[in-house]
Amino acid sequence: MAIIVRLDVMLATRKMKSKNLAARIGISEQNLSLLKSGKVRGVRFETLSAICKELDCQPGDLLEYETD
């Protein structure tokens, strides 16, 4: 996979638990866990926007492109 999800890094930096973030943005902990692990095929801009708002970050802080 060429897109790396760095959500776990940002959560650690912000000292926030996944459970709290999921509750704040209105998605299940399971869906957030799947997103953190990169096991999703897509993410809604609405969800990405909510994550960025809560973590005070940019989408580029959460997603990274890595060449094979």
PDB file of N, CA, C and O in Angstrom:
ATOM      1  N   MET A   1       0.835  -1.177   0.000  1.00  0.00           N
ATOM      2  CA  MET A   1       0.000   0.000   0.000  1.00  0.00           C
ATOM      3  C   MET A   1       0.884   1.246   0.000  1.00  0.00           C
ATOM      4  O   MET A   1       1.839   1.343   0.745  1.00  0.00           O
ATOM      5  N   ALA A   2       0.555   2.203  -0.813  1.00  0.00           N
ATOM      6  CA  ALA A   2       1.387   3.386  -0.960  1.00  0.00           C
ATOM      7  C   ALA A   2       0.986   4.517  -0.018  1.00  0.00           C
ATOM      8  O   ALA A   2       1.763   5.418   0.221  1.00  0.00           O
ATOM      9  N   ILE A   3      -0.233   4.489   0.527  1.00  0.00           N
ATOM     10  CA  ILE A   3      -0.664   5.528   1.452  1.00  0.00           C
ATOM     11  C   ILE A   3      -0.533   4.997   2.881  1.00  0.00           C
ATOM     12  O   ILE A   3      -1.089   3.962   3.219  1.00  0.00           O
ATOM     13  N   ILE A   4       0.239   5.711   3.686  1.00  0.00           N
ATOM     14  CA  ILE A   4       0.462   5.329   5.077  1.00  0.00           C
ATOM     15  C   ILE A   4      -0.372   6.250   5.961  1.00  0.00           C
ATOM     16  O   ILE A   4      -0.312   7.474   5.821  1.00  0.00           O
ATOM     17  N   VAL A   5      -1.137   5.667   6.875  1.00  0.00           N
ATOM     18  CA  VAL A   5      -1.970   6.439   7.801  1.00  0.00           C
ATOM     19  C   VAL A   5      -1.178   6.647   9.091  1.00  0.00           C
ATOM     20  O   VAL A   5      -0.746   5.685   9.716  1.00  0.00           O
ATOM     21  N   ARG A   6      -0.989   7.905   9.454  1.00  0.00           N
ATOM     22  CA  ARG A   6      -0.209   8.273  10.639  1.00  0.00           C
ATOM     23  C   ARG A   6      -1.100   8.778  11.779  1.00  0.00           C
ATOM     24  O   ARG A   6      -0.670   9.568  12.611  1.00  0.00           O
ATOM     25  N   LEU A   7      -2.331   8.309  11.815  1.00  0.00           N
ATOM     26  CA  LEU A   7      -3.277   8.754  12.829  1.00  0.00           C
ATOM     27  C   LEU A   7      -2.801   8.387  14.229  1.00  0.00           C
ATOM     28  O   LEU A   7      -2.933   9.177  15.166  1.00  0.00           O
ATOM     29  N   ASP A   8      -2.213   7.213  14.395  1.00  0.00           N
ATOM     30  CA  ASP A   8      -1.734   6.796  15.710  1.00  0.00           C
ATOM     31  C   ASP A   8      -0.647   7.730  16.230  1.00  0.00           C
ATOM     32  O   ASP A   8      -0.606   8.056  17.416  1.00  0.00           O
ATOM     33  N   VAL A   9       0.208   8.207  15.333  1.00  0.00           N
ATOM     34  CA  VAL A   9       1.274   9.145  15.713  1.00  0.00           C
ATOM     35  C   VAL A   9       0.664  10.464  16.187  1.00  0.00           C
ATOM     36  O   VAL A   9       1.062  11.018  17.213  1.00  0.00           O
ATOM     37  N   MET A  10      -0.328  10.950  15.447  1.00  0.00           N
ATOM     38  CA  MET A  10      -0.954  12.220  15.804  1.00  0.00           C
ATOM     39  C   MET A  10      -1.724  12.099  17.116  1.00  0.00           C
ATOM     40  O   MET A  10      -1.702  13.014  17.935  1.00  0.00           O
ATOM     41  N   LEU A  11      -2.378  10.966  17.339  1.00  0.00           N
ATOM     42  CA  LEU A  11      -3.077  10.746  18.611  1.00  0.00           C
ATOM     43  C   LEU A  11      -2.084  10.772  19.775  1.00  0.00           C
ATOM     44  O   LEU A  11      -2.350  11.381  20.811  1.00  0.00           O
ATOM     45  N   ALA A  12      -0.952  10.128  19.606  1.00  0.00           N
ATOM     46  CA  ALA A  12       0.068  10.109  20.657  1.00  0.00           C
ATOM     47  C   ALA A  12       0.616  11.512  20.900  1.00  0.00           C
ATOM     48  O   ALA A  12       0.789  11.927  22.057  1.00  0.00           O
ATOM     49  N   THR A  13       0.850  12.251  19.831  1.00  0.00           N
ATOM     50  CA  THR A  13       1.361  13.618  19.948  1.00  0.00           C
ATOM     51  C   THR A  13       0.383  14.500  20.712  1.00  0.00           C
ATOM     52  O   THR A  13       0.781  15.326  21.532  1.00  0.00           O
ATOM     53  N   ARG A  14      -0.891  14.315  20.450  1.00  0.00           N
ATOM     54  CA  ARG A  14      -1.935  15.126  21.086  1.00  0.00           C
ATOM     55  C   ARG A  14      -2.402  14.546  22.426  1.00  0.00           C
ATOM     56  O   ARG A  14      -3.272  15.091  23.073  1.00  0.00           O
ATOM     57  N   LYS A  15      -1.815  13.403  22.796  1.00  0.00           N
ATOM     58  CA  LYS A  15      -2.164  12.719  24.051  1.00  0.00           C
ATOM     59  C   LYS A  15      -3.670  12.478  24.157  1.00  0.00           C
ATOM     60  O   LYS A  15      -4.306  12.768  25.165  1.00  0.00           O
ATOM     61  N   MET A  16      -4.212  11.936  23.072  1.00  0.00           N
ATOM     62  CA  MET A  16      -5.635  11.627  23.026  1.00  0.00           C
ATOM     63  C   MET A  16      -5.812  10.141  22.725  1.00  0.00           C
ATOM     64  O   MET A  16      -5.057   9.569  21.947  1.00  0.00           O
ATOM     65  N   LYS A  17      -6.798   9.542  23.336  1.00  0.00           N
ATOM     66  CA  LYS A  17      -7.098   8.130  23.100  1.00  0.00           C
ATOM     67  C   LYS A  17      -8.053   8.001  21.922  1.00  0.00           C
ATOM     68  O   LYS A  17      -8.889   8.874  21.676  1.00  0.00           O
ATOM     69  N   SER A  18      -7.935   6.898  21.218  1.00  0.00           N
ATOM     70  CA  SER A  18      -8.808   6.618  20.081  1.00  0.00           C
ATOM     71  C   SER A  18     -10.274   6.683  20.479  1.00  0.00           C
ATOM     72  O   SER A  18     -11.106   7.204  19.740  1.00  0.00           O
ATOM     73  N   LYS A  19     -10.581   6.149  21.646  1.00  0.00           N
ATOM     74  CA  LYS A  19     -11.951   6.129  22.142  1.00  0.00           C
ATOM     75  C   LYS A  19     -12.519   7.548  22.233  1.00  0.00           C
ATOM     76  O   LYS A  19     -13.651   7.802  21.833  1.00  0.00           O
ATOM     77  N   ASN A  20     -11.731   8.470  22.753  1.00  0.00           N
ATOM     78  CA  ASN A  20     -12.179   9.858  22.890  1.00  0.00           C
ATOM     79  C   ASN A  20     -12.366  10.516  21.530  1.00  0.00           C
ATOM     80  O   ASN A  20     -13.353  11.230  21.316  1.00  0.00           O
ATOM     81  N   LEU A  21     -11.430  10.285  20.622  1.00  0.00           N
ATOM     82  CA  LEU A  21     -11.546  10.869  19.286  1.00  0.00           C
ATOM     83  C   LEU A  21     -12.784  10.338  18.574  1.00  0.00           C
ATOM     84  O   LEU A  21     -13.538  11.102  17.980  1.00  0.00           O
ATOM     85  N   ALA A  22     -12.999   9.047  18.640  1.00  0.00           N
ATOM     86  CA  ALA A  22     -14.162   8.436  17.986  1.00  0.00           C
ATOM     87  C   ALA A  22     -15.461   9.063  18.500  1.00  0.00           C
ATOM     88  O   ALA A  22     -16.348   9.403  17.714  1.00  0.00           O
ATOM     89  N   ALA A  23     -15.547   9.242  19.810  1.00  0.00           N
ATOM     90  CA  ALA A  23     -16.748   9.840  20.398  1.00  0.00           C
ATOM     91  C   ALA A  23     -16.924  11.282  19.943  1.00  0.00           C
ATOM     92  O   ALA A  23     -18.038  11.711  19.629  1.00  0.00           O
ATOM     93  N   ARG A  24     -15.841  12.025  19.873  1.00  0.00           N
ATOM     94  CA  ARG A  24     -15.905  13.439  19.497  1.00  0.00           C
ATOM     95  C   ARG A  24     -16.303  13.646  18.040  1.00  0.00           C
ATOM     96  O   ARG A  24     -16.945  14.632  17.710  1.00  0.00           O
ATOM     97  N   ILE A  25     -15.892  12.730  17.172  1.00  0.00           N
ATOM     98  CA  ILE A  25     -16.200  12.918  15.740  1.00  0.00           C
ATOM     99  C   ILE A  25     -17.403  12.103  15.287  1.00  0.00           C
ATOM    100  O   ILE A  25     -17.821  12.202  14.141  1.00  0.00           O
ATOM    101  N   GLY A  26     -17.947  11.295  16.174  1.00  0.00           N
ATOM    102  CA  GLY A  26     -19.180  10.586  15.866  1.00  0.00           C
ATOM    103  C   GLY A  26     -19.040   9.341  15.004  1.00  0.00           C
ATOM    104  O   GLY A  26     -19.922   9.033  14.212  1.00  0.00           O
ATOM    105  N   ILE A  27     -17.928   8.621  15.157  1.00  0.00           N
ATOM    106  CA  ILE A  27     -17.797   7.332  14.474  1.00  0.00           C
ATOM    107  C   ILE A  27     -17.491   6.267  15.523  1.00  0.00           C
ATOM    108  O   ILE A  27     -17.103   6.582  16.640  1.00  0.00           O
ATOM    109  N   SER A  28     -17.651   5.014  15.140  1.00  0.00           N
ATOM    110  CA  SER A  28     -17.405   3.936  16.095  1.00  0.00           C
ATOM    111  C   SER A  28     -15.905   3.749  16.306  1.00  0.00           C
ATOM    112  O   SER A  28     -15.091   4.072  15.439  1.00  0.00           O
ATOM    113  N   GLU A  29     -15.571   3.217  17.476  1.00  0.00           N
ATOM    114  CA  GLU A  29     -14.166   2.918  17.765  1.00  0.00           C
ATOM    115  C   GLU A  29     -13.619   1.909  16.764  1.00  0.00           C
ATOM    116  O   GLU A  29     -12.456   1.977  16.374  1.00  0.00           O
ATOM    117  N   GLN A  30     -14.466   0.968  16.341  1.00  0.00           N
ATOM    118  CA  GLN A  30     -14.046  -0.045  15.376  1.00  0.00           C
ATOM    119  C   GLN A  30     -13.672   0.593  14.042  1.00  0.00           C
ATOM    120  O   GLN A  30     -12.651   0.253  13.454  1.00  0.00           O
ATOM    121  N   ASN A  31     -14.491   1.539  13.568  1.00  0.00           N
ATOM    122  CA  ASN A  31     -14.181   2.208  12.302  1.00  0.00           C
ATOM    123  C   ASN A  31     -12.921   3.049  12.414  1.00  0.00           C
ATOM    124  O   ASN A  31     -12.113   3.087  11.483  1.00  0.00           O
ATOM    125  N   LEU A  32     -12.724   3.699  13.552  1.00  0.00           N
ATOM    126  CA  LEU A  32     -11.504   4.480  13.749  1.00  0.00           C
ATOM    127  C   LEU A  32     -10.293   3.560  13.783  1.00  0.00           C
ATOM    128  O   LEU A  32      -9.248   3.875  13.216  1.00  0.00           O
ATOM    129  N   SER A  33     -10.444   2.409  14.408  1.00  0.00           N
ATOM    130  CA  SER A  33      -9.359   1.428  14.463  1.00  0.00           C
ATOM    131  C   SER A  33      -8.984   0.944  13.059  1.00  0.00           C
ATOM    132  O   SER A  33      -7.804   0.810  12.731  1.00  0.00           O
ATOM    133  N   LEU A  34      -9.996   0.695  12.230  1.00  0.00           N
ATOM    134  CA  LEU A  34      -9.736   0.269  10.849  1.00  0.00           C
ATOM    135  C   LEU A  34      -9.009   1.369  10.083  1.00  0.00           C
ATOM    136  O   LEU A  34      -8.085   1.099   9.304  1.00  0.00           O
ATOM    137  N   LEU A  35      -9.400   2.609  10.313  1.00  0.00           N
ATOM    138  CA  LEU A  35      -8.732   3.732   9.660  1.00  0.00           C
ATOM    139  C   LEU A  35      -7.287   3.840  10.123  1.00  0.00           C
ATOM    140  O   LEU A  35      -6.376   4.004   9.308  1.00  0.00           O
ATOM    141  N   LYS A  36      -7.053   3.715  11.425  1.00  0.00           N
ATOM    142  CA  LYS A  36      -5.697   3.791  11.975  1.00  0.00           C
ATOM    143  C   LYS A  36      -4.787   2.727  11.376  1.00  0.00           C
ATOM    144  O   LYS A  36      -3.618   2.979  11.107  1.00  0.00           O
ATOM    145  N   SER A  37      -5.331   1.555  11.177  1.00  0.00           N
ATOM    146  CA  SER A  37      -4.528   0.443  10.667  1.00  0.00           C
ATOM    147  C   SER A  37      -4.357   0.479   9.154  1.00  0.00           C
ATOM    148  O   SER A  37      -3.607  -0.321   8.597  1.00  0.00           O
ATOM    149  N   GLY A  38      -5.070   1.381   8.489  1.00  0.00           N
ATOM    150  CA  GLY A  38      -4.957   1.480   7.035  1.00  0.00           C
ATOM    151  C   GLY A  38      -5.759   0.424   6.300  1.00  0.00           C
ATOM    152  O   GLY A  38      -5.552   0.198   5.113  1.00  0.00           O
ATOM    153  N   LYS A  39      -6.692  -0.216   6.988  1.00  0.00           N
ATOM    154  CA  LYS A  39      -7.472  -1.294   6.387  1.00  0.00           C
ATOM    155  C   LYS A  39      -8.778  -0.812   5.778  1.00  0.00           C
ATOM    156  O   LYS A  39      -9.726  -1.563   5.662  1.00  0.00           O
ATOM    157  N   VAL A  40      -8.824   0.446   5.393  1.00  0.00           N
ATOM    158  CA  VAL A  40      -9.996   0.994   4.715  1.00  0.00           C
ATOM    159  C   VAL A  40      -9.588   1.390   3.300  1.00  0.00           C
ATOM    160  O   VAL A  40      -8.432   1.680   3.036  1.00  0.00           O
ATOM    161  N   ARG A  41     -10.537   1.376   2.407  1.00  0.00           N
ATOM    162  CA  ARG A  41     -10.259   1.747   1.023  1.00  0.00           C
ATOM    163  C   ARG A  41     -10.465   3.233   0.776  1.00  0.00           C
ATOM    164  O   ARG A  41     -10.025   3.764  -0.227  1.00  0.00           O
ATOM    165  N   GLY A  42     -11.143   3.882   1.706  1.00  0.00           N
ATOM    166  CA  GLY A  42     -11.401   5.305   1.531  1.00  0.00           C
ATOM    167  C   GLY A  42     -11.855   5.918   2.837  1.00  0.00           C
ATOM    168  O   GLY A  42     -12.201   5.232   3.785  1.00  0.00           O
ATOM    169  N   VAL A  43     -11.819   7.241   2.861  1.00  0.00           N
ATOM    170  CA  VAL A  43     -12.284   7.985   4.025  1.00  0.00           C
ATOM    171  C   VAL A  43     -13.055   9.195   3.512  1.00  0.00           C
ATOM    172  O   VAL A  43     -12.640   9.827   2.526  1.00  0.00           O
ATOM    173  N   ARG A  44     -14.176   9.483   4.119  1.00  0.00           N
ATOM    174  CA  ARG A  44     -14.974  10.633   3.709  1.00  0.00           C
ATOM    175  C   ARG A  44     -14.246  11.917   4.097  1.00  0.00           C
ATOM    176  O   ARG A  44     -13.636  11.990   5.161  1.00  0.00           O
ATOM    177  N   PHE A  45     -14.361  12.916   3.249  1.00  0.00           N
ATOM    178  CA  PHE A  45     -13.771  14.210   3.566  1.00  0.00           C
ATOM    179  C   PHE A  45     -14.361  14.769   4.855  1.00  0.00           C
ATOM    180  O   PHE A  45     -13.673  15.428   5.628  1.00  0.00           O
ATOM    181  N   GLU A  46     -15.635  14.504   5.096  1.00  0.00           N
ATOM    182  CA  GLU A  46     -16.292  14.963   6.323  1.00  0.00           C
ATOM    183  C   GLU A  46     -15.609  14.368   7.553  1.00  0.00           C
ATOM    184  O   GLU A  46     -15.360  15.064   8.538  1.00  0.00           O
ATOM    185  N   THR A  47     -15.279  13.082   7.490  1.00  0.00           N
ATOM    186  CA  THR A  47     -14.598  12.412   8.599  1.00  0.00           C
ATOM    187  C   THR A  47     -13.183  12.935   8.752  1.00  0.00           C
ATOM    188  O   THR A  47     -12.733  13.234   9.860  1.00  0.00           O
ATOM    189  N   LEU A  48     -12.484  13.071   7.638  1.00  0.00           N
ATOM    190  CA  LEU A  48     -11.119  13.593   7.672  1.00  0.00           C
ATOM    191  C   LEU A  48     -11.097  15.007   8.239  1.00  0.00           C
ATOM    192  O   LEU A  48     -10.247  15.349   9.065  1.00  0.00           O
ATOM    193  N   SER A  49     -12.047  15.818   7.849  1.00  0.00           N
ATOM    194  CA  SER A  49     -12.159  17.174   8.352  1.00  0.00           C
ATOM    195  C   SER A  49     -12.406  17.190   9.857  1.00  0.00           C
ATOM    196  O   SER A  49     -11.793  17.979  10.598  1.00  0.00           O
ATOM    197  N   ALA A  50     -13.283  16.317  10.327  1.00  0.00           N
ATOM    198  CA  ALA A  50     -13.585  16.245  11.762  1.00  0.00           C
ATOM    199  C   ALA A  50     -12.359  15.808  12.566  1.00  0.00           C
ATOM    200  O   ALA A  50     -12.087  16.348  13.644  1.00  0.00           O
ATOM    201  N   ILE A  51     -11.614  14.849  12.036  1.00  0.00           N
ATOM    202  CA  ILE A  51     -10.389  14.395  12.701  1.00  0.00           C
ATOM    203  C   ILE A  51      -9.389  15.540  12.788  1.00  0.00           C
ATOM    204  O   ILE A  51      -8.804  15.798  13.844  1.00  0.00           O
ATOM    205  N   CYS A  52      -9.200  16.245  11.683  1.00  0.00           N
ATOM    206  CA  CYS A  52      -8.250  17.363  11.657  1.00  0.00           C
ATOM    207  C   CYS A  52      -8.660  18.465  12.629  1.00  0.00           C
ATOM    208  O   CYS A  52      -7.816  19.058  13.298  1.00  0.00           O
ATOM    209  N   LYS A  53      -9.955  18.719  12.712  1.00  0.00           N
ATOM    210  CA  LYS A  53     -10.452  19.745  13.631  1.00  0.00           C
ATOM    211  C   LYS A  53     -10.146  19.356  15.076  1.00  0.00           C
ATOM    212  O   LYS A  53      -9.646  20.164  15.852  1.00  0.00           O
ATOM    213  N   GLU A  54     -10.446  18.114  15.439  1.00  0.00           N
ATOM    214  CA  GLU A  54     -10.239  17.662  16.816  1.00  0.00           C
ATOM    215  C   GLU A  54      -8.761  17.564  17.194  1.00  0.00           C
ATOM    216  O   GLU A  54      -8.395  17.814  18.336  1.00  0.00           O
ATOM    217  N   LEU A  55      -7.929  17.179  16.236  1.00  0.00           N
ATOM    218  CA  LEU A  55      -6.501  17.014  16.521  1.00  0.00           C
ATOM    219  C   LEU A  55      -5.682  18.256  16.170  1.00  0.00           C
ATOM    220  O   LEU A  55      -4.465  18.259  16.348  1.00  0.00           O
ATOM    221  N   ASP A  56      -6.360  19.283  15.666  1.00  0.00           N
ATOM    222  CA  ASP A  56      -5.701  20.529  15.275  1.00  0.00           C
ATOM    223  C   ASP A  56      -4.505  20.239  14.360  1.00  0.00           C
ATOM    224  O   ASP A  56      -3.361  20.551  14.669  1.00  0.00           O
ATOM    225  N   CYS A  57      -4.810  19.590  13.239  1.00  0.00           N
ATOM    226  CA  CYS A  57      -3.756  19.212  12.296  1.00  0.00           C
ATOM    227  C   CYS A  57      -4.258  19.353  10.863  1.00  0.00           C
ATOM    228  O   CYS A  57      -5.414  19.708  10.638  1.00  0.00           O
ATOM    229  N   GLN A  58      -3.407  19.064   9.925  1.00  0.00           N
ATOM    230  CA  GLN A  58      -3.724  19.094   8.506  1.00  0.00           C
ATOM    231  C   GLN A  58      -3.824  17.652   7.992  1.00  0.00           C
ATOM    232  O   GLN A  58      -3.206  16.741   8.569  1.00  0.00           O
ATOM    233  N   PRO A  59      -4.563  17.421   6.896  1.00  0.00           N
ATOM    234  CA  PRO A  59      -4.647  16.066   6.345  1.00  0.00           C
ATOM    235  C   PRO A  59      -3.267  15.444   6.067  1.00  0.00           C
ATOM    236  O   PRO A  59      -3.074  14.248   6.262  1.00  0.00           O
ATOM    237  N   GLY A  60      -2.322  16.269   5.673  1.00  0.00           N
ATOM    238  CA  GLY A  60      -0.975  15.779   5.397  1.00  0.00           C
ATOM    239  C   GLY A  60      -0.244  15.276   6.639  1.00  0.00           C
ATOM    240  O   GLY A  60       0.735  14.535   6.535  1.00  0.00           O
ATOM    241  N   ASP A  61      -0.711  15.683   7.813  1.00  0.00           N
ATOM    242  CA  ASP A  61      -0.141  15.178   9.053  1.00  0.00           C
ATOM    243  C   ASP A  61      -0.611  13.749   9.331  1.00  0.00           C
ATOM    244  O   ASP A  61       0.024  13.014  10.091  1.00  0.00           O
ATOM    245  N   LEU A  62      -1.729  13.368   8.700  1.00  0.00           N
ATOM    246  CA  LEU A  62      -2.330  12.055   8.954  1.00  0.00           C
ATOM    247  C   LEU A  62      -2.044  11.037   7.864  1.00  0.00           C
ATOM    248  O   LEU A  62      -2.058   9.833   8.109  1.00  0.00           O
ATOM    249  N   LEU A  63      -1.837  11.519   6.649  1.00  0.00           N
ATOM    250  CA  LEU A  63      -1.640  10.642   5.494  1.00  0.00           C
ATOM    251  C   LEU A  63      -0.309  10.933   4.837  1.00  0.00           C
ATOM    252  O   LEU A  63       0.081  12.078   4.674  1.00  0.00           O
ATOM    253  N   GLU A  64       0.375   9.874   4.449  1.00  0.00           N
ATOM    254  CA  GLU A  64       1.686  10.010   3.804  1.00  0.00           C
ATOM    255  C   GLU A  64       1.754   9.073   2.611  1.00  0.00           C
ATOM    256  O   GLU A  64       1.305   7.925   2.683  1.00  0.00           O
ATOM    257  N   TYR A  65       2.300   9.559   1.517  1.00  0.00           N
ATOM    258  CA  TYR A  65       2.488   8.727   0.333  1.00  0.00           C
ATOM    259  C   TYR A  65       3.898   8.165   0.356  1.00  0.00           C
ATOM    260  O   TYR A  65       4.876   8.875   0.541  1.00  0.00           O
ATOM    261  N   GLU A  66       3.996   6.858   0.176  1.00  0.00           N
ATOM    262  CA  GLU A  66       5.283   6.178   0.175  1.00  0.00           C
ATOM    263  C   GLU A  66       5.424   5.395  -1.112  1.00  0.00           C
ATOM    264  O   GLU A  66       4.558   4.597  -1.455  1.00  0.00           O
ATOM    265  N   THR A  67       6.505   5.630  -1.831  1.00  0.00           N
ATOM    266  CA  THR A  67       6.728   4.894  -3.076  1.00  0.00           C
ATOM    267  C   THR A  67       7.161   3.467  -2.758  1.00  0.00           C
ATOM    268  O   THR A  67       7.762   3.212  -1.715  1.00  0.00           O
ATOM    269  N   ASP A  68       6.836   2.565  -3.657  1.00  0.00           N
ATOM    270  CA  ASP A  68       7.170   1.150  -3.440  1.00  0.00           C
ATOM    271  C   ASP A  68       8.624   0.866  -3.674  1.00  0.00           C
ATOM    272  O   ASP A  68       9.363   1.493  -4.279  1.00  0.00           O
TER     273      ASP A  68
END
